[in-house]
C-alpha cells in the first residue's frame, strides 16, 4: 500500500518537472529570472567524491529552495565509473546547491588505467535562466 502511494507521488512529481520544463520554453528571455551557473570543484581520484557547485543569483528560493534540471555526459559511464545521478538538483535558500559525483572502483582492471570525464550541463527549466558557464567538466583520475 505504501509503495503504491509513494510511486504515485513520485510519478506526479516527475510529471510536474516535465511540464514545467515544457512551459519554460514559451516564456521570453526578457523576464527577470534568477540566473543559474555551474562549476566543478576540480578533478577527483577514483574512489573519492567530487562535486559540481550550482549558484543562483539572486538567491530566490521560495518554499525552501529551487530545483534545476541537468544532464550528464562525458567518457565516464554512470553506474560503472560513478554512482548514477538523477536530475533535478536542489538549490537551497542560500542560492547554492551541489551535485555529488561518488566515484566507483574501476571494473576494467589495472591494465586500463586512464582518466574519464564527467560533463554536467544545466538544462532549461521553470523559474530560472541559464547563466555562464552552463556546463562544467570533471575528470575521474585513476
PDB file of N, CA, C and O in Angstrom, residues 76-104:
ATOM      1  N   UNK A  76      33.145   9.030 -18.914  1.00  0.00           N
ATOM      2  CA  UNK A  76      32.824   8.183 -17.766  1.00  0.00           C
ATOM      3  C   UNK A  76      31.395   7.668 -17.918  1.00  0.00           C
ATOM      4  O   UNK A  76      30.537   8.347 -18.480  1.00  0.00           O
ATOM      5  N   UNK A  77      31.149   6.473 -17.412  1.00  0.00           N
ATOM      6  CA  UNK A  77      29.843   5.832 -17.554  1.00  0.00           C
ATOM      7  C   UNK A  77      29.146   5.788 -16.194  1.00  0.00           C
ATOM      8  O   UNK A  77      29.716   5.281 -15.218  1.00  0.00           O
ATOM      9  N   UNK A  78      27.905   6.311 -16.161  1.00  0.00           N
ATOM     10  CA  UNK A  78      27.113   6.261 -14.935  1.00  0.00           C
ATOM     11  C   UNK A  78      26.881   4.808 -14.541  1.00  0.00           C
ATOM     12  O   UNK A  78      26.590   3.969 -15.369  1.00  0.00           O
ATOM     13  N   UNK A  79      27.038   4.506 -13.269  1.00  0.00           N
ATOM     14  CA  UNK A  79      26.849   3.152 -12.776  1.00  0.00           C
ATOM     15  C   UNK A  79      28.087   2.278 -12.910  1.00  0.00           C
ATOM     16  O   UNK A  79      28.151   1.206 -12.334  1.00  0.00           O
ATOM     17  N   UNK A  80      29.071   2.722 -13.692  1.00  0.00           N
ATOM     18  CA  UNK A  80      30.327   1.986 -13.853  1.00  0.00           C
ATOM     19  C   UNK A  80      31.467   2.778 -13.223  1.00  0.00           C
ATOM     20  O   UNK A  80      32.217   2.260 -12.400  1.00  0.00           O
ATOM     21  N   UNK A  81      31.603   4.037 -13.622  1.00  0.00           N
ATOM     22  CA  UNK A  81      32.670   4.891 -13.106  1.00  0.00           C
ATOM     23  C   UNK A  81      32.225   5.733 -11.909  1.00  0.00           C
ATOM     24  O   UNK A  81      33.044   6.148 -11.105  1.00  0.00           O
ATOM     25  N   UNK A  82      30.945   6.009 -11.811  1.00  0.00           N
ATOM     26  CA  UNK A  82      30.405   6.786 -10.694  1.00  0.00           C
ATOM     27  C   UNK A  82      28.945   6.417 -10.496  1.00  0.00           C
ATOM     28  O   UNK A  82      28.288   5.886 -11.396  1.00  0.00           O
ATOM     29  N   UNK A  83      28.442   6.695  -9.301  1.00  0.00           N
ATOM     30  CA  UNK A  83      27.056   6.387  -8.970  1.00  0.00           C
ATOM     31  C   UNK A  83      26.145   7.221  -9.869  1.00  0.00           C
ATOM     32  O   UNK A  83      26.363   8.429 -10.040  1.00  0.00           O
ATOM     33  N   UNK A  84      25.132   6.567 -10.445  1.00  0.00           N
ATOM     34  CA  UNK A  84      24.212   7.248 -11.369  1.00  0.00           C
ATOM     35  C   UNK A  84      23.551   8.449 -10.701  1.00  0.00           C
ATOM     36  O   UNK A  84      23.230   8.425  -9.510  1.00  0.00           O
ATOM     37  N   UNK A  85      23.367   9.511 -11.483  1.00  0.00           N
ATOM     38  CA  UNK A  85      22.773  10.756 -10.996  1.00  0.00           C
ATOM     39  C   UNK A  85      21.334  10.886 -11.473  1.00  0.00           C
ATOM     40  O   UNK A  85      20.983  10.385 -12.541  1.00  0.00           O
ATOM     41  N   UNK A  86      20.536  11.609 -10.695  1.00  0.00           N
ATOM     42  CA  UNK A  86      19.143  11.849 -11.058  1.00  0.00           C
ATOM     43  C   UNK A  86      18.901  13.352 -11.047  1.00  0.00           C
ATOM     44  O   UNK A  86      19.209  14.032 -10.075  1.00  0.00           O
ATOM     45  N   UNK A  87      18.362  13.872 -12.141  1.00  0.00           N
ATOM     46  CA  UNK A  87      18.001  15.284 -12.237  1.00  0.00           C
ATOM     47  C   UNK A  87      16.562  15.418 -11.746  1.00  0.00           C
ATOM     48  O   UNK A  87      15.779  14.487 -11.920  1.00  0.00           O
ATOM     49  N   UNK A  88      16.202  16.516 -11.138  1.00  0.00           N
ATOM     50  CA  UNK A  88      16.882  17.801 -10.955  1.00  0.00           C
ATOM     51  C   UNK A  88      17.719  17.836  -9.683  1.00  0.00           C
ATOM     52  O   UNK A  88      17.602  16.977  -8.823  1.00  0.00           O
ATOM     53  N   UNK A  89      18.540  18.897  -9.586  1.00  0.00           N
ATOM     54  CA  UNK A  89      19.341  19.157  -8.392  1.00  0.00           C
ATOM     55  C   UNK A  89      18.673  20.262  -7.588  1.00  0.00           C
ATOM     56  O   UNK A  89      18.005  21.137  -8.150  1.00  0.00           O
ATOM     57  N   UNK A  90      18.860  20.238  -6.293  1.00  0.00           N
ATOM     58  CA  UNK A  90      18.238  21.231  -5.408  1.00  0.00           C
ATOM     59  C   UNK A  90      19.206  22.373  -5.121  1.00  0.00           C
ATOM     60  O   UNK A  90      20.387  22.151  -4.853  1.00  0.00           O
ATOM     61  N   UNK A  91      18.693  23.586  -5.192  1.00  0.00           N
ATOM     62  CA  UNK A  91      19.442  24.780  -4.772  1.00  0.00           C
ATOM     63  C   UNK A  91      18.725  25.314  -3.542  1.00  0.00           C
ATOM     64  O   UNK A  91      17.529  25.596  -3.586  1.00  0.00           O
ATOM     65  N   UNK A  92      19.455  25.431  -2.448  1.00  0.00           N
ATOM     66  CA  UNK A  92      18.868  25.850  -1.179  1.00  0.00           C
ATOM     67  C   UNK A  92      18.617  27.344  -1.093  1.00  0.00           C
ATOM     68  O   UNK A  92      18.884  28.106  -2.030  1.00  0.00           O
ATOM     69  N   UNK A  93      18.127  27.766   0.062  1.00  0.00           N
ATOM     70  CA  UNK A  93      17.812  29.179   0.282  1.00  0.00           C
ATOM     71  C   UNK A  93      19.040  30.070   0.183  1.00  0.00           C
ATOM     72  O   UNK A  93      18.924  31.257  -0.071  1.00  0.00           O
ATOM     73  N   UNK A  94      20.215  29.502   0.369  1.00  0.00           N
ATOM     74  CA  UNK A  94      21.451  30.275   0.282  1.00  0.00           C
ATOM     75  C   UNK A  94      21.764  30.685  -1.158  1.00  0.00           C
ATOM     76  O   UNK A  94      22.581  31.560  -1.395  1.00  0.00           O
ATOM     77  N   UNK A  95      21.121  29.992  -2.133  1.00  0.00           N
ATOM     78  CA  UNK A  95      21.414  30.257  -3.536  1.00  0.00           C
ATOM     79  C   UNK A  95      22.449  29.303  -4.112  1.00  0.00           C
ATOM     80  O   UNK A  95      22.877  29.457  -5.248  1.00  0.00           O
ATOM     81  N   UNK A  96      22.855  28.305  -3.309  1.00  0.00           N
ATOM     82  CA  UNK A  96      23.856  27.345  -3.762  1.00  0.00           C
ATOM     83  C   UNK A  96      23.333  25.918  -3.626  1.00  0.00           C
ATOM     84  O   UNK A  96      22.535  25.614  -2.743  1.00  0.00           O
ATOM     85  N   UNK A  97      23.816  25.060  -4.513  1.00  0.00           N
ATOM     86  CA  UNK A  97      23.492  23.645  -4.478  1.00  0.00           C
ATOM     87  C   UNK A  97      24.684  22.861  -4.965  1.00  0.00           C
ATOM     88  O   UNK A  97      25.671  23.430  -5.440  1.00  0.00           O
ATOM     89  N   UNK A  98      24.609  21.544  -4.848  1.00  0.00           N
ATOM     90  CA  UNK A  98      25.744  20.704  -5.232  1.00  0.00           C
ATOM     91  C   UNK A  98      25.249  19.420  -5.889  1.00  0.00           C
ATOM     92  O   UNK A  98      24.196  18.899  -5.532  1.00  0.00           O
ATOM     93  N   UNK A  99      26.005  18.973  -6.881  1.00  0.00           N
ATOM     94  CA  UNK A  99      25.791  17.662  -7.495  1.00  0.00           C
ATOM     95  C   UNK A  99      27.028  16.853  -7.143  1.00  0.00           C
ATOM     96  O   UNK A  99      28.134  17.177  -7.571  1.00  0.00           O
ATOM     97  N   UNK A 100      26.853  15.812  -6.318  1.00  0.00           N
ATOM     98  CA  UNK A 100      27.985  14.998  -5.880  1.00  0.00           C
ATOM     99  C   UNK A 100      28.261  13.878  -6.871  1.00  0.00           C
ATOM    100  O   UNK A 100      27.340  13.232  -7.368  1.00  0.00           O
ATOM    101  N   UNK A 101      29.542  13.646  -7.131  1.00  0.00           N
ATOM    102  CA  UNK A 101      29.995  12.567  -8.006  1.00  0.00           C
ATOM    103  C   UNK A 101      30.742  11.562  -7.129  1.00  0.00           C
ATOM    104  O   UNK A 101      31.892  11.775  -6.761  1.00  0.00           O
ATOM    105  N   UNK A 102      30.052  10.471  -6.771  1.00  0.00           N
ATOM    106  CA  UNK A 102      30.652   9.403  -5.974  1.00  0.00           C
ATOM    107  C   UNK A 102      31.291   8.408  -6.942  1.00  0.00           C
ATOM    108  O   UNK A 102      30.598   7.655  -7.612  1.00  0.00           O
ATOM    109  N   UNK A 103      32.614   8.410  -7.028  1.00  0.00           N
ATOM    110  CA  UNK A 103      33.301   7.533  -7.980  1.00  0.00           C
ATOM    111  C   UNK A 103      33.357   6.104  -7.442  1.00  0.00           C
ATOM    112  O   UNK A 103      33.332   5.878  -6.234  1.00  0.00           O
ATOM    113  N   UNK A 104      33.436   5.162  -8.363  1.00  0.00           N
ATOM    114  CA  UNK A 104      33.472   3.744  -8.034  1.00  0.00           C
ATOM    115  C   UNK A 104      34.805   3.142  -8.429  1.00  0.00           C
ATOM    116  O   UNK A 104      35.531   3.706  -9.251  1.00  0.00           O
TER     117      UNK A 104
END
